[in-house]
mmCIF file of C-alpha atoms in Angstrom:
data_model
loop_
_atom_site.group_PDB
_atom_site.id
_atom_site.type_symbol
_atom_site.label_atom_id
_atom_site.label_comp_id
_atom_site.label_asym_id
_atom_site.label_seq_id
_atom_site.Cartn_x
_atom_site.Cartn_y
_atom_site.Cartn_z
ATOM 1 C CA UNK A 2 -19.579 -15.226 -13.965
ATOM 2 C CA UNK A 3 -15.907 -15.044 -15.376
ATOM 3 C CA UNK A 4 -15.217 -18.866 -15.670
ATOM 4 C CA UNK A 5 -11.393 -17.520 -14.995
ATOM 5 C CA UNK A 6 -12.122 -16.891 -11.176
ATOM 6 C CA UNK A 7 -10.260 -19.417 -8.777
ATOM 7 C CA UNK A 8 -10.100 -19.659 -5.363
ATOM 8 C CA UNK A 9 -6.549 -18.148 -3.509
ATOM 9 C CA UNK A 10 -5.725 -20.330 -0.147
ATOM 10 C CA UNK A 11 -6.037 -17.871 2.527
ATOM 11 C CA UNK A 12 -2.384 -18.227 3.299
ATOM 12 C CA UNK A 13 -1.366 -16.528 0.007
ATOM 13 C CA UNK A 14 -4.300 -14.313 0.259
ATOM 14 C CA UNK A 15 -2.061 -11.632 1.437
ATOM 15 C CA UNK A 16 -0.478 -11.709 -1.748
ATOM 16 C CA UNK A 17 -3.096 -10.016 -3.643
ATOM 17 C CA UNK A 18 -2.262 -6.805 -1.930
ATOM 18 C CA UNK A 19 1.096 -6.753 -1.147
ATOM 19 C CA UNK A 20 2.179 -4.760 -3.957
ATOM 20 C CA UNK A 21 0.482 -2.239 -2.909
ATOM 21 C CA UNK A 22 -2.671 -1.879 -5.547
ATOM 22 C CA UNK A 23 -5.333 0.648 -5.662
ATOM 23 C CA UNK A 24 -8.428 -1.304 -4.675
ATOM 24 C CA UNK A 25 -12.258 -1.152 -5.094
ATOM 25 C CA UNK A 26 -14.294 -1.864 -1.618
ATOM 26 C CA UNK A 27 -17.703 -2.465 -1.798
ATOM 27 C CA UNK A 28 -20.776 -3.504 0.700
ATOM 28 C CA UNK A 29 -24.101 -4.795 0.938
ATOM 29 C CA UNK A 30 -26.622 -3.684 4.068
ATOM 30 C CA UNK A 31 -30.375 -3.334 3.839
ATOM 31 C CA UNK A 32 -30.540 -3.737 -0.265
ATOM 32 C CA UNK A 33 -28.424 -1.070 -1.168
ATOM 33 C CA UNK A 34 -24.945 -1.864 -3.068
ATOM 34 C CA UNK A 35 -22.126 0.547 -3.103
ATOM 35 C CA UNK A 36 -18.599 0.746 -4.499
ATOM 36 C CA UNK A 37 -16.165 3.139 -3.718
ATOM 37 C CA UNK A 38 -12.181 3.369 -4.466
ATOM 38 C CA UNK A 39 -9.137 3.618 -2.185
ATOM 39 C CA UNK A 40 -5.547 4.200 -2.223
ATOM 40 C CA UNK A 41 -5.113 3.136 1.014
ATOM 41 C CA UNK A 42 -5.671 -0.290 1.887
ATOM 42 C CA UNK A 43 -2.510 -2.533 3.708
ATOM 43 C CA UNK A 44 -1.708 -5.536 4.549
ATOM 44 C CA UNK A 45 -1.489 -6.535 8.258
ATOM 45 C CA UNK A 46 -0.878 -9.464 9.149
ATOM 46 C CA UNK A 47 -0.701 -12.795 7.809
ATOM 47 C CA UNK A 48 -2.291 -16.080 9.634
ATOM 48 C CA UNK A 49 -5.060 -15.064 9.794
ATOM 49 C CA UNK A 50 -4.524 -12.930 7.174
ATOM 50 C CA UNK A 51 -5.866 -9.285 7.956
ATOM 51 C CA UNK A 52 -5.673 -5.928 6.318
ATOM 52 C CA UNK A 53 -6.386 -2.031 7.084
ATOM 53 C CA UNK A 54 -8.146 -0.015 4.701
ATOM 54 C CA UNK A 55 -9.112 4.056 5.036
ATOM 55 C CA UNK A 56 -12.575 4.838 4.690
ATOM 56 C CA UNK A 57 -13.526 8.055 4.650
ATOM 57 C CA UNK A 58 -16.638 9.788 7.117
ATOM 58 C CA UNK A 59 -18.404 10.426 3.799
ATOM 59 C CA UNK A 60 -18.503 7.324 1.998
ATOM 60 C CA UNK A 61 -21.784 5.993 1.672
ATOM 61 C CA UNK A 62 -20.008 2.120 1.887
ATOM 62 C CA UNK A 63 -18.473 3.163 5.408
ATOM 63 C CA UNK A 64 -22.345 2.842 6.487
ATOM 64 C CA UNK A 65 -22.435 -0.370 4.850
ATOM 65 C CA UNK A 66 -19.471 -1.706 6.243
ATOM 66 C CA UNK A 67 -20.126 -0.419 9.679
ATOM 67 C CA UNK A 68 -24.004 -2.212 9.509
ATOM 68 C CA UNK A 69 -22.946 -4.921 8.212
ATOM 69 C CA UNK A 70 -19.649 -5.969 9.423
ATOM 70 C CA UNK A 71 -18.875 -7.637 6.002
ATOM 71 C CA UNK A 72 -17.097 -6.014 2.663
ATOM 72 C CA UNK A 73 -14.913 -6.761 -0.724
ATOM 73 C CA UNK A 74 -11.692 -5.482 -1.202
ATOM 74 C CA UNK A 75 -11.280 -5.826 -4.576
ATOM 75 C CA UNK A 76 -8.085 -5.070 -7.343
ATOM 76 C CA UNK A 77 -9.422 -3.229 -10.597
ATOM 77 C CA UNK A 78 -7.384 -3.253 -13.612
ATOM 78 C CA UNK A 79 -5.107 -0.919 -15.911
ATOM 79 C CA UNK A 80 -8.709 -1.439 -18.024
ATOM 80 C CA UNK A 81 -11.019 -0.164 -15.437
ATOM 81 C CA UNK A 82 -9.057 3.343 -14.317
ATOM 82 C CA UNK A 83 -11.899 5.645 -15.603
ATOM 83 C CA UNK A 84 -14.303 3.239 -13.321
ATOM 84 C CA UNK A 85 -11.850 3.583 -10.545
ATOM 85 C CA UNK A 86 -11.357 7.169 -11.038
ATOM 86 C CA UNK A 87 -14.910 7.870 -10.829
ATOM 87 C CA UNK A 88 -15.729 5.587 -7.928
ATOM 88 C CA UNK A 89 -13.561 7.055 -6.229
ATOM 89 C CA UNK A 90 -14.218 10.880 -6.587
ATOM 90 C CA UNK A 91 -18.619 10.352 -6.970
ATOM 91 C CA UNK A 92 -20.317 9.822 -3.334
ATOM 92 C CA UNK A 93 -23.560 8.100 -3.598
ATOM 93 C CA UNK A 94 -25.030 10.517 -0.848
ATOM 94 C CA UNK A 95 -24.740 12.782 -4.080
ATOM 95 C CA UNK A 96 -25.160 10.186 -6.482
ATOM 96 C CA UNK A 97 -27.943 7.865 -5.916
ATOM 97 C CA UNK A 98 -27.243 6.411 -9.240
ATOM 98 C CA UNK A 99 -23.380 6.493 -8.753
ATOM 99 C CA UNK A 100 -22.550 2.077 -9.705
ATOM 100 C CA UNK A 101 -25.265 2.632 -12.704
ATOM 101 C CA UNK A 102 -23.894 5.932 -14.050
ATOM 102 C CA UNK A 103 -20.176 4.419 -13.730
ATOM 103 C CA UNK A 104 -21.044 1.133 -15.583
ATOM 104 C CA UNK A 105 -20.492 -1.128 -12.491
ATOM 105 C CA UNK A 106 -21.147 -4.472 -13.092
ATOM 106 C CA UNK A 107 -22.023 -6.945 -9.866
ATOM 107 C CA UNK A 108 -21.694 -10.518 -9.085
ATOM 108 C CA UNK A 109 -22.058 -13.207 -6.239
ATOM 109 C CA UNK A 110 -19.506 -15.568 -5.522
ATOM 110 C CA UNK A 111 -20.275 -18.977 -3.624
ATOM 111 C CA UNK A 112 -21.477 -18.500 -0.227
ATOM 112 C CA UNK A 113 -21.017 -14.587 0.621
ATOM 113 C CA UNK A 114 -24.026 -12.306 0.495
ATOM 114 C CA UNK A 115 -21.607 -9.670 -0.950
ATOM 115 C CA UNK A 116 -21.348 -7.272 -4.331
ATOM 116 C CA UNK A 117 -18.081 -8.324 -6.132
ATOM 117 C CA UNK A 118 -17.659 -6.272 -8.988
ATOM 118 C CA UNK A 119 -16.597 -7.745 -12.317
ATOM 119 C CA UNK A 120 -13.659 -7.087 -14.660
ATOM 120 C CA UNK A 121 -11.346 -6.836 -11.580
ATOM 121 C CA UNK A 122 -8.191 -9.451 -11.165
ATOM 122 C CA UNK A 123 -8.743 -10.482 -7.573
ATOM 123 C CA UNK A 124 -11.405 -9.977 -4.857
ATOM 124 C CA UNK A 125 -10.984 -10.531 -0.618
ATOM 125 C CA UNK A 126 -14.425 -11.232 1.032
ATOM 126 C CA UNK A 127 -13.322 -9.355 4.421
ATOM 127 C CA UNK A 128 -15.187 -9.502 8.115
ATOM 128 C CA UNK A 129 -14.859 -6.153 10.000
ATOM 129 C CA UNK A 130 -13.021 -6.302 13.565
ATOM 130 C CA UNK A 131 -14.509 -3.408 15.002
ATOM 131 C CA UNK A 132 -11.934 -1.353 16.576
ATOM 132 C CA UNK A 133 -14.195 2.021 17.123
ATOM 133 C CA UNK A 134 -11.114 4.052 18.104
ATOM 134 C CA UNK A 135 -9.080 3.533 15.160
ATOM 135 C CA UNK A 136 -13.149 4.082 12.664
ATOM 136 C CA UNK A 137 -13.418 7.344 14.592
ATOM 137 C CA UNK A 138 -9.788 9.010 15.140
ATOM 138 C CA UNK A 139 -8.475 7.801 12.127
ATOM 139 C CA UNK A 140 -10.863 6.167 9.724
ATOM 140 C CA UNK A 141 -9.202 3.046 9.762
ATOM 141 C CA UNK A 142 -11.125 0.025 8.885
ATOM 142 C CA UNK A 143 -9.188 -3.530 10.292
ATOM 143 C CA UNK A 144 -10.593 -6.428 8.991
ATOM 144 C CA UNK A 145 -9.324 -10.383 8.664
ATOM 145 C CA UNK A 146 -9.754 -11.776 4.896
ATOM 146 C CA UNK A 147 -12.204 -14.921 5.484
ATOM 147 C CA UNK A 148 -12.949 -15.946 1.242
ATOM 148 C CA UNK A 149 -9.652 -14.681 -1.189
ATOM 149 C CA UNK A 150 -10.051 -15.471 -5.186
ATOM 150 C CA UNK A 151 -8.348 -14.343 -8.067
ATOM 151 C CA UNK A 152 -8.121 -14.171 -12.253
ATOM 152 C CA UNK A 153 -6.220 -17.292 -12.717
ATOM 153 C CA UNK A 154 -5.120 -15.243 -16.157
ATOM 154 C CA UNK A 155 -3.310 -13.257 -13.937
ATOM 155 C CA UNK A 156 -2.887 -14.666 -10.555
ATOM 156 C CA UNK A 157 -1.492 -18.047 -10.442
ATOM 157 C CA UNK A 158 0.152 -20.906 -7.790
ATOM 158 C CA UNK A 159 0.610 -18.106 -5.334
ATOM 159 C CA UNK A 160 2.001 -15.402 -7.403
ATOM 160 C CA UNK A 161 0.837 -12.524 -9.684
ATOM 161 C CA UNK A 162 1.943 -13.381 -13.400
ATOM 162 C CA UNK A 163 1.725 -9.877 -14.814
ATOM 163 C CA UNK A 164 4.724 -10.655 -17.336
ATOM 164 C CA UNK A 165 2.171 -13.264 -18.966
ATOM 165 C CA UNK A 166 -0.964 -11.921 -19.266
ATOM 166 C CA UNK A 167 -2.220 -8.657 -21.320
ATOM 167 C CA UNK A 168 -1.428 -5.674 -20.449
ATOM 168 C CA UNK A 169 -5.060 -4.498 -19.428
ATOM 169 C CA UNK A 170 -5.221 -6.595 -16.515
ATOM 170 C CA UNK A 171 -2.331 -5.057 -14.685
ATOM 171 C CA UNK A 172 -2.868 -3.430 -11.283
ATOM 172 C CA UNK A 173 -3.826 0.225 -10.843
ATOM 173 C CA UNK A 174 -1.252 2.432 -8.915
ATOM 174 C CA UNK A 175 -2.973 6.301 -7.721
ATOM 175 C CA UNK A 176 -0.860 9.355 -7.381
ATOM 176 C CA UNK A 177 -3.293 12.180 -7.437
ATOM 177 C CA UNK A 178 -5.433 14.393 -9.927
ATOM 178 C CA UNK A 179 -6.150 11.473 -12.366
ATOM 179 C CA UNK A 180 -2.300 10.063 -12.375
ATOM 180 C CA UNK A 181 -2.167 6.264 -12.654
ATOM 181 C CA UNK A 182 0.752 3.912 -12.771
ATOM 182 C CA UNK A 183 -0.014 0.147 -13.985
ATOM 183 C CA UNK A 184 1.888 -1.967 -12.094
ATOM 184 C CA UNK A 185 5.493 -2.643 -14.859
ATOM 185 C CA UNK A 186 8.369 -5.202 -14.900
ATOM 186 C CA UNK A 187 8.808 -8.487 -12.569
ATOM 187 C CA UNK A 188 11.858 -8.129 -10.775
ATOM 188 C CA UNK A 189 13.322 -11.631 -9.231
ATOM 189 C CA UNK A 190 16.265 -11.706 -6.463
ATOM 190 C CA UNK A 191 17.973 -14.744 -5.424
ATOM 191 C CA UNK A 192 18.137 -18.039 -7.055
ATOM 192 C CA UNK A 193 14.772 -18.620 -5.337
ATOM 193 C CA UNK A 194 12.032 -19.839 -7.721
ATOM 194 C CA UNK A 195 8.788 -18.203 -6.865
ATOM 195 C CA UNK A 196 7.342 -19.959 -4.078
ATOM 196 C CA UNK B 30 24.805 14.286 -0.197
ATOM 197 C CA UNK B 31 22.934 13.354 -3.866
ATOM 198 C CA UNK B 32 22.386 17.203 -5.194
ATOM 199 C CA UNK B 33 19.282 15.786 -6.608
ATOM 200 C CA UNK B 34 17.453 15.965 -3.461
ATOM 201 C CA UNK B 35 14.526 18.304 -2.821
ATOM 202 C CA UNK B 36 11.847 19.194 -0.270
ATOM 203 C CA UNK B 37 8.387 17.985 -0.985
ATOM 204 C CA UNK B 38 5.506 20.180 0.539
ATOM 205 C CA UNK B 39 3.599 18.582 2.967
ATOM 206 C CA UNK B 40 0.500 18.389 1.565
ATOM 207 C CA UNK B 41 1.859 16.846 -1.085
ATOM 208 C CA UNK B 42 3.794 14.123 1.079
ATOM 209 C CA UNK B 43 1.091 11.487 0.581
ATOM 210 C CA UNK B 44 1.718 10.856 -3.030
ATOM 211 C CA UNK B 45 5.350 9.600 -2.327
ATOM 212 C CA UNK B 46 3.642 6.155 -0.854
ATOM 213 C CA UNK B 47 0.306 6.675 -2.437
ATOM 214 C CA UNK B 48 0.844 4.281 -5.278
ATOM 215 C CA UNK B 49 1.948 1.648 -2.874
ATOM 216 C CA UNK B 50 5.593 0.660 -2.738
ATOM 217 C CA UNK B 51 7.800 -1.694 -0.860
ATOM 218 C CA UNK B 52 9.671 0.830 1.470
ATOM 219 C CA UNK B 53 12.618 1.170 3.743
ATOM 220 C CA UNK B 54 11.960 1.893 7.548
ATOM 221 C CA UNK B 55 14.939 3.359 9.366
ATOM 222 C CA UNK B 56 15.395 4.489 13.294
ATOM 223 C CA UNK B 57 18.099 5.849 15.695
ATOM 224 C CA UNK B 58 18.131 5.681 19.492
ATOM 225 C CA UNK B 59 20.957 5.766 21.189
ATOM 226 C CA UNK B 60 23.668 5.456 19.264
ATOM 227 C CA UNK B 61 22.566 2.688 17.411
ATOM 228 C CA UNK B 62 20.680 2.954 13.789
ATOM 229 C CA UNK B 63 19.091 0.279 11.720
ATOM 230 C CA UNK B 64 17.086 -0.256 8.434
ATOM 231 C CA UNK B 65 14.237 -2.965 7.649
ATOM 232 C CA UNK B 66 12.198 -3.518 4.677
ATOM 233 C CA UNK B 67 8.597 -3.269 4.928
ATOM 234 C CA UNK B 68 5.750 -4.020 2.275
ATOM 235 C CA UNK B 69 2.415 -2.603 4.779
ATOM 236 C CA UNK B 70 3.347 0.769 4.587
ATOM 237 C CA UNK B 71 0.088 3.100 3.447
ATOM 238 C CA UNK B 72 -1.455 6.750 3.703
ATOM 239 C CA UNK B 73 -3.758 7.579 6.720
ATOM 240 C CA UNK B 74 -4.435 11.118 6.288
ATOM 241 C CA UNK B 75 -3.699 14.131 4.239
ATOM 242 C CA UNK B 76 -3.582 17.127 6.396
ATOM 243 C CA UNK B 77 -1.805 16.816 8.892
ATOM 244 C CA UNK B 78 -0.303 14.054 6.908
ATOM 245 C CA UNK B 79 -0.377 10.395 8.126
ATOM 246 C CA UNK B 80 1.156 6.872 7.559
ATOM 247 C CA UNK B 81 0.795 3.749 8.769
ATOM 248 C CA UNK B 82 3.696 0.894 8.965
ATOM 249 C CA UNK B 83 3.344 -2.888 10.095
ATOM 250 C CA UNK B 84 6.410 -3.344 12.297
ATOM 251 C CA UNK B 85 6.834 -6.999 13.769
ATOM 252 C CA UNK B 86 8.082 -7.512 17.289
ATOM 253 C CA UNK B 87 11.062 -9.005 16.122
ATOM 254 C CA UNK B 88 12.723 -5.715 14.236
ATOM 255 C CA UNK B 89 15.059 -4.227 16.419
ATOM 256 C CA UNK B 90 14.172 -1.579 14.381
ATOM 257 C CA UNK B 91 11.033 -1.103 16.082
ATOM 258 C CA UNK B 92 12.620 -1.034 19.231
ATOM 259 C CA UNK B 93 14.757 2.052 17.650
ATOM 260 C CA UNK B 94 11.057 3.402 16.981
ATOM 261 C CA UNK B 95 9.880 2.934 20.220
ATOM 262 C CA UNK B 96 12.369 4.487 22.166
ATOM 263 C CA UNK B 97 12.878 7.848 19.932
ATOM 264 C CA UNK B 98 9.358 8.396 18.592
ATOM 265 C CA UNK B 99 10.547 9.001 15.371
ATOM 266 C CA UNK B 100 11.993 7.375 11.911
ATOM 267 C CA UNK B 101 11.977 7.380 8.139
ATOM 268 C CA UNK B 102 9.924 5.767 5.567
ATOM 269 C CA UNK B 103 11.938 5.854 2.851
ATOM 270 C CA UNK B 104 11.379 4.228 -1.334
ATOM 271 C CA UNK B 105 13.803 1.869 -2.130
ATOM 272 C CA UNK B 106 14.528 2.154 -6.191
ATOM 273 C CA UNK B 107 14.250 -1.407 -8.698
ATOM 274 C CA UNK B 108 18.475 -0.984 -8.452
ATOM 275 C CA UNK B 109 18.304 -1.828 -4.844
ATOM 276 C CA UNK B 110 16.053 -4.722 -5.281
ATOM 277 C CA UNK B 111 18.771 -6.808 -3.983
ATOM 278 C CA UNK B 112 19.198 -4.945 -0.665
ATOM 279 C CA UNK B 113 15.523 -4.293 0.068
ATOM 280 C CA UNK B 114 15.162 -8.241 -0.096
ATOM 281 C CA UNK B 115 18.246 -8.510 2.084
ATOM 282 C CA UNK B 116 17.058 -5.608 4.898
ATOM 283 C CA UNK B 117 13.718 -7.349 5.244
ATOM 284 C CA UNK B 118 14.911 -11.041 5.464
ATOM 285 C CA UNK B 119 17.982 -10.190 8.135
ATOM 286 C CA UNK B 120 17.168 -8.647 11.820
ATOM 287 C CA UNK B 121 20.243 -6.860 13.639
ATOM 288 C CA UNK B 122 19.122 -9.278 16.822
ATOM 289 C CA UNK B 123 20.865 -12.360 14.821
ATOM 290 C CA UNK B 124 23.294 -10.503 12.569
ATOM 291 C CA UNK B 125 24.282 -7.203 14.469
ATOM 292 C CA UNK B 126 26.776 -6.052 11.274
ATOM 293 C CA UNK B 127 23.130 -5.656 9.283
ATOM 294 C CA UNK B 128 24.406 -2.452 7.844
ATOM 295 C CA UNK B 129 27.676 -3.196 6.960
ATOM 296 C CA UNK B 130 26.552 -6.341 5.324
ATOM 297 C CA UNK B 131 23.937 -5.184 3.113
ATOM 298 C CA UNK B 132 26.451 -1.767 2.078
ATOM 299 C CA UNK B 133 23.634 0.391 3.150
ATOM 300 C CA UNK B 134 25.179 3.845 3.459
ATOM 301 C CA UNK B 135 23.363 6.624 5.534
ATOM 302 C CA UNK B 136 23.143 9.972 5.343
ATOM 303 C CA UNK B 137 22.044 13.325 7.146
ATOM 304 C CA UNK B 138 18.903 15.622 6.194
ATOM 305 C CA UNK B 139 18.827 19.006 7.747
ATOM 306 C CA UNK B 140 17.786 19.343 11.309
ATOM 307 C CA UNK B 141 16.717 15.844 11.956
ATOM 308 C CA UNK B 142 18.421 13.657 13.768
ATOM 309 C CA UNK B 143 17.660 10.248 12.059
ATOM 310 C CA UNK B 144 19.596 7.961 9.353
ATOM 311 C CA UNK B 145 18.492 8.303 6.133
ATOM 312 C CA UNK B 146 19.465 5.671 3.401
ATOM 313 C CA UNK B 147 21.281 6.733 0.328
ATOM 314 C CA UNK B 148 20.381 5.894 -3.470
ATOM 315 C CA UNK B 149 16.301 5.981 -2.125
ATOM 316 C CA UNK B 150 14.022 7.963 -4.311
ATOM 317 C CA UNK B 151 12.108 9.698 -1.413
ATOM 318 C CA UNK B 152 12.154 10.272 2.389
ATOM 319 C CA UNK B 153 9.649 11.230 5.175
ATOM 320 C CA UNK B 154 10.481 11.501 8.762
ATOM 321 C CA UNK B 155 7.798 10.328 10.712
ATOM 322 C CA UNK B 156 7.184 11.299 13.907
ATOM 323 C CA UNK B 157 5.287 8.414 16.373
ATOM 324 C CA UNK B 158 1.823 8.464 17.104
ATOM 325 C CA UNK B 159 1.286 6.451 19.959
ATOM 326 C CA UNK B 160 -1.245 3.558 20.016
ATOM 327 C CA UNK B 161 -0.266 1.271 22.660
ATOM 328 C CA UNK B 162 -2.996 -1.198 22.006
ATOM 329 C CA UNK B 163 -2.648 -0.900 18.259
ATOM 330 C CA UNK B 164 1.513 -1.322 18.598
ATOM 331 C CA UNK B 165 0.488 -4.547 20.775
ATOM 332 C CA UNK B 166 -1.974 -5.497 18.863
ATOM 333 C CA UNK B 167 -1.648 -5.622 15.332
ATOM 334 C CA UNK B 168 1.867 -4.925 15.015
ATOM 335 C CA UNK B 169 0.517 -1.345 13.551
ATOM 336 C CA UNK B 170 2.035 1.963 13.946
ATOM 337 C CA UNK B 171 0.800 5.657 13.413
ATOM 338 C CA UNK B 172 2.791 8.513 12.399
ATOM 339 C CA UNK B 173 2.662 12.109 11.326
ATOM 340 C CA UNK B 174 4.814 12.941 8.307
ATOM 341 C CA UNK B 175 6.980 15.770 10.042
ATOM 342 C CA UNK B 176 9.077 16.336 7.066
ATOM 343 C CA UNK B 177 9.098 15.037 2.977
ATOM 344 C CA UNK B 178 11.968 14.811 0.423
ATOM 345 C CA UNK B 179 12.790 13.461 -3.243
ATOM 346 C CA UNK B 180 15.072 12.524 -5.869
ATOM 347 C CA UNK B 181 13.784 15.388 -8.485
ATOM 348 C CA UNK B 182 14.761 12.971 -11.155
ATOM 349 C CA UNK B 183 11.628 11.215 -10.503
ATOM 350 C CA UNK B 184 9.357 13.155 -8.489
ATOM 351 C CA UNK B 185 8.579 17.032 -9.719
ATOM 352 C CA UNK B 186 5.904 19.406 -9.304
ATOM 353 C CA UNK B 187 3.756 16.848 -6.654
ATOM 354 C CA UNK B 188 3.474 14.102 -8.564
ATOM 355 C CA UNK B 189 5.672 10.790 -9.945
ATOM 356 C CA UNK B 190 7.668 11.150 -13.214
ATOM 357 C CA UNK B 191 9.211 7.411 -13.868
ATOM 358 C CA UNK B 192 8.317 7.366 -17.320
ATOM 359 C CA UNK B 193 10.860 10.256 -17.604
ATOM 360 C CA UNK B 194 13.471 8.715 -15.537
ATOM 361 C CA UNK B 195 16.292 5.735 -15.795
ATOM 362 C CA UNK B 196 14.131 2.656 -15.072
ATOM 363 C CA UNK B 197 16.369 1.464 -12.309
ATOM 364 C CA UNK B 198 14.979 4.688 -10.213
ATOM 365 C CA UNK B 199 11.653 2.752 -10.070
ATOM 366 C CA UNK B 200 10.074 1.972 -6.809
ATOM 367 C CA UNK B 201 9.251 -1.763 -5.982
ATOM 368 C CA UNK B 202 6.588 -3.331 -4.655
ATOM 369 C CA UNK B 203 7.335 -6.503 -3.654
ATOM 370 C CA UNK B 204 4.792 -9.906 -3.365
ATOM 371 C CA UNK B 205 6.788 -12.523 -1.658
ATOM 372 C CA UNK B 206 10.025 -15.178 -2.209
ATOM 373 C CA UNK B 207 12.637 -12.736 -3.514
ATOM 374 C CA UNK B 208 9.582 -11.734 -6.081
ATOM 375 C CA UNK B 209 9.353 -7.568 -6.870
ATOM 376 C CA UNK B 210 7.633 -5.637 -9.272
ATOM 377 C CA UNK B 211 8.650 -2.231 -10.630
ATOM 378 C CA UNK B 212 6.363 0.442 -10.947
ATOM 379 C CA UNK B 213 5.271 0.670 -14.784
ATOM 380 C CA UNK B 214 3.432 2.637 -17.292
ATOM 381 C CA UNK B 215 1.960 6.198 -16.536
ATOM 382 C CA UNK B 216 -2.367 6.148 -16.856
ATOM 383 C CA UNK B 217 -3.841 9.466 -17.032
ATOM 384 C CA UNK B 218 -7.411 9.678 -16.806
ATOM 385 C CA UNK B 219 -9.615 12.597 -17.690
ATOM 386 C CA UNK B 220 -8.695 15.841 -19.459
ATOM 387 C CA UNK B 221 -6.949 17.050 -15.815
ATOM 388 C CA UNK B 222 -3.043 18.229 -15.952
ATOM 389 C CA UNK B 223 -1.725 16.692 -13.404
ATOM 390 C CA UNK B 224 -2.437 19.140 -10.642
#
């Protein structure tokens, strides 16, 4: 395990996604381990800190996440946009051998019985709130973030620290057809000092 | 009215909030219009196209929402970093001269009756979805894009184009405490044009 993983206070946890990243989510039900990508994943609400995320009717990990109640939401890196790319365009209905063939590396982390996947900047161990209305008529998954952790290269006293780190560990930003954008320049307002 | 302003098709909508930015929500009801920054904005669906927006019960803004079912989400650029932070720290309940305040000018777009904010790089009028319990709930609203607009200095042809633009026509995407992020560098994976 990357000895640069620290724990994020819940109360920050919200943090991780705020800008609006391109995440990873992944599940565990049964034995079987999938990853798939998203653009869409929110923020909603902070104490306790919750979050939507759009999960499509054929995503293998919507099964997961539907049996087990449990998933990651985790933030790859400028680094990992092929592995994000494909992730997110390979089903595993299709692809049996989809996290193999795309090189995905899994780990555990303390006491969750969940696949984290490696190489990414920050991870949110989520607990589904089943809202069946919103799965079924929209595909929108609400869940409350109950473990948050983060590359401390990158993600530090609260805040992301972009500016200092290398460049491959930015945050990955989807438009469409392949189109990236890492996340760019930190932008302060106010005499406030990052808190 | 900027002359660089253009339609964006529909289907095509999606990819103005795709990668994630800090936006601008903006109603009108009866007589009265208001602004409010927002970072839990996100894509729900592509066709018809969909959005979600975390509103707090605070905004009089949602209020404005409420009562005439529709508004804009609109992308505030790194020049009005400044503003953003000010539109989503003040609410019109305390400080009813908001507008005037934070020098937000407003402006019309063909046949819809709603206030769209000037200098923004893009604009979609969103027309309500109602979801009492999800409104009550989680703060979380639903919303059809009706109709989709952008600066063509930095969206063309369906897709982002910052790296050929002034970097002050960036979007943000904000994490917390007056601290933003500009959009950065372009990632294009795979042999695909950007289609």
């Amino acid at each position: 395990m990357d000895n640069n993983i620290r724990p994020v206070p819940l109360d920050k946890s919200y943090r991780l996604v705020n800008h609006g990243p391109t995440i990873l989510v992944s599940a565990r039900h049964d034995g079987v381990d999938n990853v798939m990508a998203a653009a869409w994943a929110c923020g909603l609400d902070f104490s306790p800190p919750k979050l939507t995320v759009v999960i499509d009717k054929i995503a293998k990990t919507r099964e997961l996440v539907e049996k087990s109640g449990i998933f990651v939401i985790q933030i790859p890196t400028a680094a990992q946009a092929k592995l994000t790319l494909e992730l997110g365009t390979v089903t595993m209905h299709q692809q049996p051998d989809k996290l193999a063939n795309a090189a995905v590396e899994l780990f555990d982390l303390e006491d969750f019985n969940l696949p984290f996947v490696a190489g990414c900047s920050a991870w949110l161990a989520c607990k589904l709130i089943p809202e069946p209305h919103n799965q079924q008529t929209y595909d929108l998954f609400i869940a409350e973030i109950v473990g948050a952790w983060a590359d401390a290269r990158v993600f530090k006293d609260g805040h992301w620290q972009f500016e200092q780190a290398d460049p491959s560990l930015r945050s990955l930003h989807y438009v469409a057809g392949g189109h990236f954008y890492a996340i760019g320049e930190e932008i302060i307002v106010g005499a406030s000092q990052k808190s």
